[in-house]
Amino acid sequence: MREMLNYLATALPEETSAGARMLALQCALRMNNSAQVRLPHGVVRSLRIEPARDSWRELIEAGLLRPLPPDRAVAVQMLDAGLLTQYPARPDRLRAADWALRGTCLARTSTPLLQLAALSFVVRTARGSNHGVAEMDLVARECGVPAAVLPPLLEQLVIAGVLSGR
C-alpha cells in the first residue's frame, strides 16, 4: 500500500485533489492485467467523494485513465504503464484495495483529504514499520498538500480516534 501511495504521489500532478487521489488508489489496486478497472458504484459511493464526477475529470485530465463504456459499474482504462509494474500481484492488490476502503469507511472521516491522510498515516505507522514513525514529507506528498497542513489533519484524526495521540 505504501508503495502504491508513493507511486501515485509521483505520477499525479501536485494539485490533484484528495478525492481524485483516493479514486486513483482504488483503480490502481483493482486494475486487471490489461490495466482495466471496473469499480462498482457502491465502492465509489463508499469513498464519499462529492462530487465524484469532478475527481474522475481530474484523473482523465492528468492522463492517468480514460473512461470505458459504462456497464453496471464505472469502467476505466488505466493509461500509466508504470502501474502494471507495481507489486504485489493482483490478488494482494485487491485485498489492499478492500483494506483501504474498509479502513477509510471505519475511520468515519468526513472528507477525502482526512481519509487519505488517515490511510497514509496508518500504513506508515503500522507495527514493524519504523516503530510508528510517519515521514511527514512523504505523507504530505501522498496527500497532495504542503507539510504545514498535516499537523491540523493529524490532530483531527487523533480527535476522531483514528490515530492514537501517545
N, CA, C and O atoms as a DFTB+ gen file, in Angstrom:
664 C
 N C O
     1  1       0.834      -1.184       0.000
     2  2       0.000       0.000       0.000
     3  2       0.880       1.249       0.000
     4  3       0.635       2.198      -0.744
     5  1       1.900       1.227       0.842
     6  2       2.804       2.375       0.916
     7  2       3.419       2.682      -0.441
     8  3       3.504       3.842      -0.844
     9  1       3.849       1.638      -1.142
    10  2       4.493       1.830      -2.437
    11  2       3.542       2.427      -3.459
    12  3       3.936       3.277      -4.257
    13  1       2.278       1.978      -3.436
    14  2       1.301       2.497      -4.394
    15  2       0.977       3.958      -4.088
    16  3       0.866       4.771      -5.005
    17  1       0.824       4.296      -2.814
    18  2       0.598       5.693      -2.448
    19  2       1.764       6.563      -2.914
    20  3       1.563       7.659      -3.436
    21  1       2.973       6.065      -2.720
    22  2       4.165       6.806      -3.129
    23  2       4.226       6.944      -4.649
    24  3       4.556       8.012      -5.164
    25  1       3.908       5.870      -5.364
    26  2       3.934       5.924      -6.826
    27  2       2.928       6.954      -7.335
    28  3       3.253       7.771      -8.197
    29  1       1.713       6.915      -6.804
    30  2       0.683       7.853      -7.255
    31  2       1.039       9.291      -6.897
    32  3       0.699      10.217      -7.634
    33  1       1.720       9.483      -5.772
    34  2       2.159      10.830      -5.405
    35  2       3.104      11.386      -6.458
    36  3       3.121      12.590      -6.714
    37  1       3.886      10.511      -7.063
    38  2       4.817      10.926      -8.106
    39  2       4.115      11.067      -9.456
    40  3       4.424      11.981     -10.221
    41  1       3.187      10.182      -9.750
    42  2       2.542      10.143     -11.061
    43  2       1.483      11.225     -11.255
    44  3       1.234      11.651     -12.383
    45  1       0.862      11.670     -10.176
    46  2      -0.212      12.660     -10.289
    47  2       0.317      14.077     -10.089
    48  3       1.268      14.285      -9.335
    49  1      -0.290      15.044     -10.757
    50  2       0.119      16.438     -10.532
    51  2      -0.105      16.825      -9.064
    52  3      -1.008      16.301      -8.412
    53  1       0.708      17.730      -8.557
    54  2       0.620      18.160      -7.158
    55  2      -0.760      18.661      -6.783
    56  3      -1.222      18.428      -5.666
    57  1      -1.426      19.348      -7.703
    58  2      -2.715      19.959      -7.390
    59  2      -3.885      18.974      -7.420
    60  3      -5.031      19.382      -7.231
    61  1      -3.622      17.693      -7.653
    62  2      -4.683      16.689      -7.684
    63  2      -5.353      16.611      -6.319
    64  3      -4.677      16.511      -5.295
    65  1      -6.670      16.657      -6.303
    66  2      -7.416      16.658      -5.043
    67  2      -7.310      15.309      -4.336
    68  3      -6.962      14.292      -4.937
    69  1      -7.617      15.334      -3.058
    70  2      -7.583      14.107      -2.259
    71  2      -8.616      13.103      -2.771
    72  3      -8.361      11.899      -2.779
    73  1      -9.771      13.591      -3.195
    74  2     -10.795      12.699      -3.735
    75  2     -10.313      11.968      -4.972
    76  3     -10.527      10.764      -5.115
    77  1      -9.664      12.694      -5.862
    78  2      -9.121      12.071      -7.073
    79  2      -8.013      11.088      -6.704
    80  3      -7.890      10.034      -7.327
    81  1      -7.210      11.420      -5.703
    82  2      -6.144      10.507      -5.267
    83  2      -6.731       9.214      -4.688
    84  3      -6.192       8.132      -4.919
    85  1      -7.836       9.325      -3.935
    86  2      -8.483       8.122      -3.388
    87  2      -9.033       7.251      -4.517
    88  3      -8.900       6.028      -4.479
    89  1      -9.648       7.877      -5.520
    90  2     -10.140       7.116      -6.672
    91  2      -8.987       6.461      -7.426
    92  3      -9.079       5.299      -7.823
    93  1      -7.900       7.210      -7.623
    94  2      -6.734       6.667      -8.327
    95  2      -6.170       5.474      -7.586
    96  3      -5.781       4.486      -8.209
    97  1      -6.117       5.549      -6.266
    98  2      -5.608       4.435      -5.469
    99  2      -6.477       3.196      -5.650
   100  3      -5.961       2.100      -5.870
   101  1      -7.785       3.366      -5.558
   102  2      -8.683       2.220      -5.737
   103  2      -8.549       1.634      -7.134
   104  3      -8.543       0.414      -7.297
   105  1      -8.442       2.486      -8.137
   106  2      -8.288       1.999      -9.513
   107  2      -6.968       1.259      -9.685
   108  3      -6.931       0.180     -10.277
   109  1      -5.893       1.830      -9.174
   110  2      -4.579       1.206      -9.315
   111  2      -4.532      -0.149      -8.622
   112  3      -3.903      -1.083      -9.120
   113  1      -5.184      -0.255      -7.494
   114  2      -5.161      -1.517      -6.755
   115  2      -6.108      -2.561      -7.350
   116  3      -5.887      -3.762      -7.190
   117  1      -7.151      -2.111      -8.030
   118  2      -8.163      -3.042      -8.544
   119  2      -8.027      -3.361     -10.032
   120  3      -8.801      -4.164     -10.552
   121  1      -7.074      -2.759     -10.726
   122  2      -6.967      -2.993     -12.169
   123  2      -6.543      -4.430     -12.457
   124  3      -5.869      -5.076     -11.655
   125  1      -6.959      -4.910     -13.628
   126  2      -6.578      -6.258     -14.042
   127  2      -5.274      -6.212     -14.840
   128  3      -4.640      -5.160     -14.928
   129  1      -4.870      -7.338     -15.418
   130  2      -3.606      -7.407     -16.162
   131  2      -3.618      -6.583     -17.445
   132  3      -2.564      -6.320     -18.024
   133  1      -4.806      -6.175     -17.892
   134  2      -4.918      -5.311     -19.071
   135  2      -5.058      -3.848     -18.673
   136  3      -5.356      -2.995     -19.510
   137  1      -4.842      -3.560     -17.390
   138  2      -4.950      -2.207     -16.831
   139  2      -6.368      -1.653     -16.918
   140  3      -6.558      -0.438     -16.985
   141  1      -7.356      -2.530     -16.917
   142  2      -8.747      -2.098     -16.913
   143  2      -9.322      -2.281     -15.519
   144  3      -8.951      -3.195     -14.781
   145  1     -10.236      -1.387     -15.183
   146  2     -10.837      -1.396     -13.852
   147  2     -12.346      -1.296     -13.992
   148  3     -12.862      -0.527     -14.803
   149  1     -13.033      -2.078     -13.195
   150  2     -14.488      -1.955     -13.061
   151  2     -14.772      -1.723     -11.585
   152  3     -14.636      -2.629     -10.764
   153  1     -15.164      -0.516     -11.265
   154  2     -15.474      -0.170      -9.875
   155  2     -16.989      -0.163      -9.702
   156  3     -17.675       0.649     -10.324
   157  1     -17.511      -1.041      -8.880
   158  2     -18.951      -0.985      -8.615
   159  2     -19.333       0.385      -8.048
   160  3     -18.549       1.004      -7.328
   161  1     -20.516       0.844      -8.367
   162  2     -20.960       2.153      -7.908
   163  2     -20.922       2.242      -6.384
   164  3     -20.682       3.317      -5.835
   165  1     -21.157       1.126      -5.699
   166  2     -21.110       1.115      -4.237
   167  2     -19.731       1.442      -3.697
   168  3     -19.612       2.084      -2.653
   169  1     -18.684       1.008      -4.394
   170  2     -17.319       1.323      -3.968
   171  2     -17.086       2.824      -4.075
   172  3     -16.518       3.440      -3.174
   173  1     -17.524       3.399      -5.174
   174  2     -17.351       4.840      -5.373
   175  2     -18.144       5.609      -4.310
   176  3     -17.640       6.579      -3.745
   177  1     -19.388       5.179      -4.034
   178  2     -20.189       5.842      -3.002
   179  2     -19.541       5.719      -1.627
   180  3     -19.601       6.649      -0.823
   181  1     -18.920       4.567      -1.358
   182  2     -18.274       4.343      -0.059
   183  2     -17.138       5.316       0.200
   184  3     -16.825       5.619       1.351
   185  1     -16.527       5.801      -0.853
   186  2     -15.425       6.758      -0.689
   187  2     -15.917       8.140      -0.270
   188  3     -15.123       8.965       0.181
   189  1     -17.215       8.404      -0.412
   190  2     -17.839       9.671      -0.026
   191  2     -17.140      10.874      -0.650
   192  3     -16.840      11.858       0.027
   193  1     -16.891      10.777      -1.942
   194  2     -16.261      11.872      -2.680
   195  2     -17.361      12.626      -3.401
   196  3     -18.025      12.091      -4.289
   197  1     -17.542      13.869      -3.009
   198  2     -18.598      14.684      -3.606
   199  2     -18.013      15.922      -4.258
   200  3     -17.251      16.634      -3.603
   201  1     -18.317      16.211      -5.476
   202  2     -18.916      15.324      -6.463
   203  2     -17.837      14.438      -7.094
   204  3     -16.779      14.926      -7.492
   205  1     -18.106      13.177      -7.178
   206  2     -17.145      12.216      -7.737
   207  2     -16.825      12.540      -9.192
   208  3     -15.719      12.265      -9.656
   209  1     -17.761      13.111      -9.901
   210  2     -17.562      13.457     -11.311
   211  2     -16.334      14.356     -11.493
   212  3     -15.570      14.189     -12.443
   213  1     -16.154      15.314     -10.568
   214  2     -15.001      16.216     -10.656
   215  2     -13.687      15.464     -10.444
   216  3     -12.689      15.753     -11.104
   217  1     -13.691      14.509      -9.533
   218  2     -12.479      13.720      -9.266
   219  2     -12.134      12.855     -10.467
   220  3     -10.963      12.723     -10.820
   221  1     -13.140      12.267     -11.096
   222  2     -12.878      11.474     -12.308
   223  2     -12.283      12.369     -13.386
   224  3     -11.332      11.985     -14.068
   225  1     -12.850      13.573     -13.539
   226  2     -12.363      14.504     -14.559
   227  2     -10.888      14.860     -14.304
   228  3     -10.101      14.946     -15.245
   229  1     -10.525      15.063     -13.057
   230  2      -9.125      15.364     -12.716
   231  2      -8.196      14.241     -13.182
   232  3      -7.132      14.505     -13.741
   233  1      -8.596      12.998     -12.953
   234  2      -7.750      11.858     -13.324
   235  2      -7.658      11.707     -14.837
   236  3      -6.617      11.309     -15.360
   237  1      -8.731      12.021     -15.535
   238  2      -8.708      11.973     -17.001
   239  2      -7.783      13.070     -17.535
   240  3      -6.964      12.825     -18.420
   241  1      -7.922      14.276     -16.990
   242  2      -7.083      15.394     -17.430
   243  2      -5.612      15.179     -17.082
   244  3      -4.735      15.680     -17.785
   245  1      -5.331      14.440     -16.003
   246  2      -3.953      14.148     -15.617
   247  2      -3.349      13.048     -16.492
   248  3      -2.153      12.766     -16.407
   249  1      -4.188      12.425     -17.339
   250  2      -3.705      11.377     -18.230
   251  2      -3.501      10.038     -17.543
   252  3      -2.782       9.182     -18.058
   253  1      -4.125       9.846     -16.382
   254  2      -3.969       8.585     -15.661
   255  2      -4.926       7.519     -16.180
   256  3      -4.612       6.329     -16.140
   257  1      -6.084       7.937     -16.663
   258  2      -7.071       6.958     -17.119
   259  2      -7.984       7.570     -18.155
   260  3      -7.994       8.781     -18.375
   261  1      -8.752       6.697     -18.784
   262  2      -9.807       7.158     -19.687
   263  2     -11.022       6.279     -19.455
   264  3     -10.882       5.093     -19.157
   265  1     -12.209       6.843     -19.588
   266  2     -13.415       6.061     -19.335
   267  2     -13.652       5.024     -20.427
   268  3     -13.315       5.236     -21.592
   269  1     -14.227       3.921     -20.032
   270  2     -14.683       2.883     -20.958
   271  2     -16.203       2.926     -20.965
   272  3     -16.800       3.535     -20.076
   273  1     -16.843       2.298     -21.940
   274  2     -18.308       2.298     -21.936
   275  2     -18.843       1.731     -20.609
   276  3     -18.428       0.657     -20.174
   277  1     -19.759       2.460     -19.980
   278  2     -20.257       2.017     -18.672
   279  2     -21.115       0.759     -18.785
   280  3     -21.745       0.484     -19.806
   281  1     -21.107       0.034     -17.714
   282  2     -21.921      -1.169     -17.594
   283  2     -22.675      -1.012     -16.274
   284  3     -23.314       0.015     -16.047
   285  1     -22.609      -1.989     -15.429
   286  2     -23.213      -1.877     -14.100
   287  2     -22.201      -1.334     -13.094
   288  3     -22.426      -1.365     -11.884
   289  1     -21.119      -0.853     -13.604
   290  2     -20.062      -0.294     -12.766
   291  2     -19.362       0.796     -13.559
   292  3     -19.557       0.929     -14.767
   293  1     -18.553       1.563     -12.869
   294  2     -17.705       2.543     -13.549
   295  2     -16.549       1.762     -14.151
   296  3     -15.886       1.000     -13.448
   297  1     -16.302       1.938     -15.426
   298  2     -15.226       1.205     -16.097
   299  2     -14.233       2.193     -16.678
   300  3     -14.612       3.137     -17.373
   301  1     -12.953       1.968     -16.387
   302  2     -11.898       2.848     -16.900
   303  2     -10.714       2.034     -17.355
   304  3     -10.496       0.909     -16.904
   305  1      -9.955       2.622     -18.256
   306  2      -8.689       2.061     -18.718
   307  2      -7.583       2.901     -18.098
   308  3      -7.538       4.115     -18.297
   309  1      -6.700       2.270     -17.357
   310  2      -5.563       2.977     -16.776
   311  2      -4.536       3.207     -17.880
   312  3      -4.236       2.290     -18.645
   313  1      -3.999       4.407     -17.971
   314  2      -3.081       4.761     -19.049
   315  2      -1.624       4.801     -18.608
   316  3      -0.733       4.871     -19.454
   317  1      -1.362       4.760     -17.316
   318  2       0.003       4.818     -16.803
   319  2       0.578       3.402     -16.801
   320  3       0.226       2.584     -15.952
   321  1       1.459       3.123     -17.749
   322  2       2.030       1.774     -17.873
   323  2       2.846       1.392     -16.646
   324  3       3.004       0.204     -16.362
   325  1       3.358       2.353     -15.927
   326  2       4.127       2.072     -14.721
   327  2       3.314       1.388     -13.647
   328  3       3.868       0.682     -12.805
   329  1       2.010       1.585     -13.662
   330  2       1.165       0.926     -12.667
   331  2       1.193      -0.588     -12.820
   332  3       1.055      -1.315     -11.836
   333  1       1.370      -1.069     -14.053
   334  2       1.405      -2.516     -14.266
   335  2       2.659      -3.160     -13.688
   336  3       2.683      -4.369     -13.457
   337  1       3.683      -2.381     -13.457
   338  2       4.926      -2.940     -12.914
   339  2       4.960      -2.911     -11.391
   340  3       5.914      -3.394     -10.782
   341  1       3.931      -2.351     -10.777
   342  2       3.894      -2.279      -9.321
   343  2       3.557      -3.644      -8.738
   344  3       2.773      -4.409      -9.299
   345  1       4.157      -3.914      -7.625
   346  2       3.903      -5.159      -6.916
   347  2       3.073      -4.832      -5.703
   348  3       3.081      -3.675      -5.283
   349  1       2.385      -5.724      -5.133
   350  2       2.306      -7.169      -5.335
   351  2       1.347      -7.558      -6.463
   352  3       0.846      -6.710      -7.201
   353  1       1.114      -8.844      -6.568
   354  2       0.248      -9.375      -7.624
   355  2      -1.195      -8.944      -7.386
   356  3      -1.535      -8.450      -6.311
   357  1      -2.029      -9.131      -8.384
   358  2      -3.406      -8.636      -8.334
   359  2      -4.202      -9.116      -7.123
   360  3      -4.882      -8.294      -6.509
   361  1      -4.161     -10.391      -6.740
   362  2      -4.954     -10.779      -5.565
   363  2      -4.551     -10.002      -4.305
   364  3      -5.404      -9.646      -3.491
   365  1      -3.273      -9.746      -4.154
   366  2      -2.817      -8.975      -3.000
   367  2      -3.236      -7.515      -3.115
   368  3      -3.575      -6.881      -2.115
   369  1      -3.214      -6.985      -4.330
   370  2      -3.660      -5.607      -4.527
   371  2      -5.148      -5.477      -4.230
   372  3      -5.585      -4.482      -3.652
   373  1      -5.936      -6.495      -4.631
   374  2      -7.371      -6.450      -4.353
   375  2      -7.641      -6.461      -2.847
   376  3      -8.525      -5.752      -2.368
   377  1      -6.882      -7.263      -2.105
   378  2      -7.027      -7.264      -0.648
   379  2      -6.646      -5.903      -0.069
   380  3      -7.290      -5.403       0.853
   381  1      -5.595      -5.317      -0.624
   382  2      -5.170      -3.990      -0.158
   383  2      -6.237      -2.947      -0.468
   384  3      -6.495      -2.069       0.355
   385  1      -6.857      -3.028      -1.635
   386  2      -7.924      -2.086      -2.008
   387  2      -9.098      -2.216      -1.051
   388  3      -9.666      -1.214      -0.618
   389  1      -9.462      -3.450      -0.722
   390  2     -10.560      -3.687       0.212
   391  2     -10.196      -3.158       1.600
   392  3     -11.016      -2.523       2.263
   393  1      -8.959      -3.425       2.033
   394  2      -8.500      -2.943       3.335
   395  2      -8.546      -1.420       3.386
   396  3      -8.996      -0.842       4.375
   397  1      -8.084      -0.772       2.324
   398  2      -8.077       0.694       2.277
   399  2      -9.503       1.240       2.316
   400  3      -9.774       2.217       3.014
   401  1     -10.401       0.623       1.580
   402  2     -11.786       1.083       1.547
   403  2     -12.448       0.902       2.907
   404  3     -13.107       1.814       3.406
   405  1     -12.276      -0.264       3.501
   406  2     -12.867      -0.515       4.822
   407  2     -12.255       0.396       5.879
   408  3     -12.957       0.911       6.749
   409  1     -10.957       0.586       5.798
   410  2     -10.285       1.438       6.776
   411  2     -10.761       2.869       6.717
   412  3     -10.969       3.494       7.757
   413  1     -10.936       3.398       5.528
   414  2     -11.391       4.783       5.420
   415  2     -12.859       4.906       5.797
   416  3     -13.277       5.940       6.318
   417  1     -13.653       3.858       5.541
   418  2     -15.065       3.888       5.941
   419  2     -15.180       3.804       7.460
   420  3     -15.981       4.517       8.065
   421  1     -14.379       2.931       8.079
   422  2     -14.416       2.787       9.532
   423  2     -13.898       4.035      10.235
   424  3     -14.305       4.340      11.356
   425  1     -13.008       4.745       9.576
   426  2     -12.450       5.950      10.185
   427  2     -13.514       7.027      10.362
   428  3     -13.350       7.936      11.176
   429  1     -14.582       6.931       9.617
   430  2     -15.697       7.880       9.685
   431  2     -15.232       9.329       9.551
   432  3     -15.774      10.236      10.182
   433  1     -14.246       9.515       8.737
   434  2     -13.779      10.872       8.485
   435  2     -14.669      11.495       7.432
   436  3     -15.222      10.811       6.571
   437  1     -14.794      12.798       7.519
   438  2     -15.802      13.457       6.697
   439  2     -15.339      13.868       5.314
   440  3     -16.171      14.114       4.441
   441  1     -14.039      13.950       5.088
   442  2     -13.577      14.446       3.796
   443  2     -12.575      13.486       3.176
   444  3     -11.908      12.737       3.889
   445  1     -12.467      13.504       1.855
   446  2     -11.452      12.665       1.207
   447  2     -10.039      12.972       1.689
   448  3      -9.214      12.062       1.781
   449  1      -9.740      14.237       2.000
   450  2      -8.404      14.571       2.479
   451  2      -8.124      13.892       3.819
   452  3      -7.032      13.362       4.026
   453  1      -9.093      13.902       4.726
   454  2      -8.905      13.207       6.005
   455  2      -8.796      11.704       5.793
   456  3      -8.008      11.042       6.469
   457  1      -9.576      11.155       4.862
   458  2      -9.492       9.730       4.555
   459  2      -8.106       9.373       4.035
   460  3      -7.496       8.401       4.480
   461  1      -7.621      10.163       3.095
   462  2      -6.313       9.902       2.500
   463  2      -5.208      10.075       3.537
   464  3      -4.278       9.270       3.589
   465  1      -5.299      11.106       4.352
   466  2      -4.309      11.321       5.403
   467  2      -4.337      10.160       6.396
   468  3      -3.285       9.672       6.810
   469  1      -5.528       9.720       6.778
   470  2      -5.642       8.590       7.707
   471  2      -4.980       7.353       7.112
   472  3      -4.215       6.667       7.789
   473  1      -5.271       7.075       5.863
   474  2      -4.698       5.914       5.195
   475  2      -3.177       6.018       5.139
   476  3      -2.475       5.052       5.436
   477  1      -2.678       7.171       4.763
   478  2      -1.239       7.360       4.648
   479  2      -0.554       7.245       6.007
   480  3       0.496       6.613       6.118
   481  1      -1.137       7.848       7.036
   482  2      -0.554       7.745       8.370
   483  2      -0.597       6.309       8.880
   484  3       0.381       5.820       9.444
   485  1      -1.727       5.633       8.684
   486  2      -1.861       4.269       9.201
   487  2      -0.867       3.319       8.547
   488  3      -0.249       2.511       9.241
   489  1      -0.695       3.394       7.219
   490  2       0.245       2.465       6.582
   491  2       1.684       2.798       6.948
   492  3       2.548       1.923       6.892
   493  1       1.954       4.028       7.317
   494  2       3.316       4.410       7.699
   495  2       3.586       4.229       9.181
   496  3       4.742       4.301       9.598
   497  1       2.558       3.995       9.996
   498  2       2.764       3.824      11.428
   499  2       2.357       2.438      11.902
   500  3       2.212       2.205      13.102
   501  1       2.175       1.526      10.969
   502  2       1.819       0.160      11.353
   503  2       2.960      -0.472      12.136
   504  3       4.122      -0.096      11.979
   505  1       2.616      -1.423      12.971
   506  2       3.646      -2.120      13.742
   507  2       4.709      -2.681      12.824
   508  3       4.418      -3.240      11.767
   509  1       5.934      -2.520      13.247
   510  2       7.036      -3.072      12.475
   511  2       7.560      -2.132      11.406
   512  3       8.537      -2.453      10.730
   513  1       6.928      -0.975      11.240
   514  2       7.428      -0.029      10.234
   515  2       7.974       1.203      10.939
   516  3       7.222       2.129      11.241
   517  1       9.256       1.222      11.197
   518  2       9.948       2.348      11.832
   519  2       9.365       2.729      13.188
   520  3       9.383       3.900      13.565
   521  1       8.853       1.754      13.914
   522  2       8.365       1.975      15.275
   523  2       7.291       3.051      15.358
   524  3       7.275       3.831      16.311
   525  1       6.412       3.106      14.396
   526  2       5.295       4.050      14.433
   527  2       5.643       5.461      14.021
   528  3       4.943       6.396      14.410
   529  1       6.674       5.648      13.266
   530  2       7.075       6.988      12.828
   531  2       6.608       7.201      11.394
   532  3       6.878       6.378      10.519
   533  1       5.913       8.297      11.159
   534  2       5.476       8.635       9.802
   535  2       6.393       9.712       9.248
   536  3       6.701      10.686       9.935
   537  1       6.825       9.541       8.019
   538  2       7.651      10.545       7.362
   539  2       6.728      11.636       6.839
   540  3       6.041      11.459       5.833
   541  1       6.725      12.760       7.532
   542  2       5.762      13.818       7.245
   543  2       5.852      14.344       5.816
   544  3       4.829      14.646       5.203
   545  1       7.072      14.457       5.279
   546  2       7.192      14.967       3.919
   547  2       6.580      13.997       2.916
   548  3       5.980      14.427       1.931
   549  1       6.722      12.695       3.151
   550  2       6.114      11.702       2.246
   551  2       4.592      11.698       2.371
   552  3       3.881      11.608       1.370
   553  1       4.101      11.795       3.600
   554  2       2.657      11.831       3.811
   555  2       2.070      13.066       3.120
   556  3       1.032      12.978       2.464
   557  1       2.729      14.202       3.267
   558  2       2.245      15.427       2.628
   559  2       2.209      15.268       1.117
   560  3       1.242      15.674       0.473
   561  1       3.253      14.682       0.548
   562  2       3.301      14.490      -0.911
   563  2       2.201      13.534      -1.361
   564  3       1.558      13.769      -2.385
   565  1       1.976      12.452      -0.600
   566  2       0.925      11.497      -0.967
   567  2      -0.464      12.119      -0.892
   568  3      -1.358      11.769      -1.663
   569  1      -0.632      13.045       0.043
   570  2      -1.927      13.714       0.192
   571  2      -2.066      14.917      -0.738
   572  3      -3.158      15.463      -0.896
   573  1      -0.960      15.326      -1.350
   574  2      -1.003      16.464      -2.262
   575  2      -1.189      17.791      -1.555
   576  3      -1.808      18.708      -2.094
   577  1      -0.649      17.896      -0.334
   578  2      -0.777      19.131       0.440
   579  2       0.598      19.555       0.951
   580  3       1.510      18.730       1.020
   581  1       0.758      20.828       1.310
   582  2       2.014      21.247       1.937
   583  2       2.149      20.606       3.320
   584  3       1.142      20.316       3.967
   585  1       3.362      20.387       3.768
   586  2       3.605      19.744       5.069
   587  2       2.974      20.526       6.215
   588  3       2.612      19.935       7.232
   589  1       2.836      21.838       6.071
   590  2       2.246      22.654       7.129
   591  2       0.783      22.315       7.392
   592  3       0.266      22.626       8.464
   593  1       0.113      21.688       6.442
   594  2      -1.292      21.317       6.595
   595  2      -1.444      20.055       7.448
   596  3      -2.518      19.813       7.997
   597  1      -0.397      19.259       7.563
   598  2      -0.503      17.970       8.243
   599  2      -0.776      18.038       9.747
   600  3      -1.599      17.256      10.223
   601  1      -0.144      18.917      10.525
   602  2      -0.436      18.913      11.968
   603  2      -1.922      19.067      12.304
   604  3      -2.415      18.328      13.156
   605  1      -2.667      20.000      11.670
   606  2      -4.100      20.060      11.973
   607  2      -4.850      18.788      11.538
   608  3      -5.782      18.354      12.215
   609  1      -4.440      18.197      10.412
   610  2      -5.072      16.945       9.980
   611  2      -4.803      15.842      10.992
   612  3      -5.700      15.080      11.352
   613  1      -3.578      15.768      11.437
   614  2      -3.194      14.766      12.429
   615  2      -4.008      14.944      13.707
   616  3      -4.476      13.968      14.292
   617  1      -4.172      16.180      14.130
   618  2      -4.964      16.465      15.331
   619  2      -6.411      16.017      15.152
   620  3      -7.001      15.437      16.064
   621  1      -6.986      16.285      13.972
   622  2      -8.365      15.861      13.702
   623  2      -8.493      14.347      13.738
   624  3      -9.493      13.817      14.222
   625  1      -7.478      13.643      13.224
   626  2      -7.513      12.170      13.213
   627  2      -7.367      11.614      14.627
   628  3      -7.954      10.578      14.941
   629  1      -6.612      12.269      15.469
   630  2      -6.497      11.842      16.868
   631  2      -7.821      12.071      17.590
   632  3      -8.287      11.204      18.330
   633  1      -8.428      13.242      17.374
   634  2      -9.712      13.551      17.995
   635  2     -10.786      12.563      17.547
   636  3     -11.627      12.149      18.344
   637  1     -10.753      12.184      16.254
   638  2     -11.734      11.235      15.708
   639  2     -11.466       9.804      16.180
   640  3     -12.297       8.920      15.970
   641  1     -10.313       9.570      16.817
   642  2     -10.000       8.221      17.306
   643  2      -9.382       7.321      16.254
   644  3      -9.230       6.120      16.476
   645  1      -9.022       7.892      15.104
   646  2      -8.419       7.105      14.050
   647  2      -6.973       6.776      14.403
   648  3      -6.494       5.673      14.142
   649  1      -6.283       7.750      15.001
   650  2      -4.894       7.569      15.426
   651  2      -4.798       7.834      16.921
   652  3      -5.625       8.550      17.485
   653  1      -3.803       7.265      17.551
   654  2      -3.569       7.482      18.970
   655  2      -2.615       8.648      19.137
   656  3      -1.671       8.794      18.360
   657  1      -2.849       9.475      20.135
   658  2      -2.022      10.645      20.366
   659  2      -0.840      10.397      21.277
   660  3      -0.173      11.357      21.665
   661  1      -0.543       9.155      21.639
   662  2       0.562       8.892      22.568
   663  2       1.889       8.993      21.918
   664  3       2.913       8.798      22.572
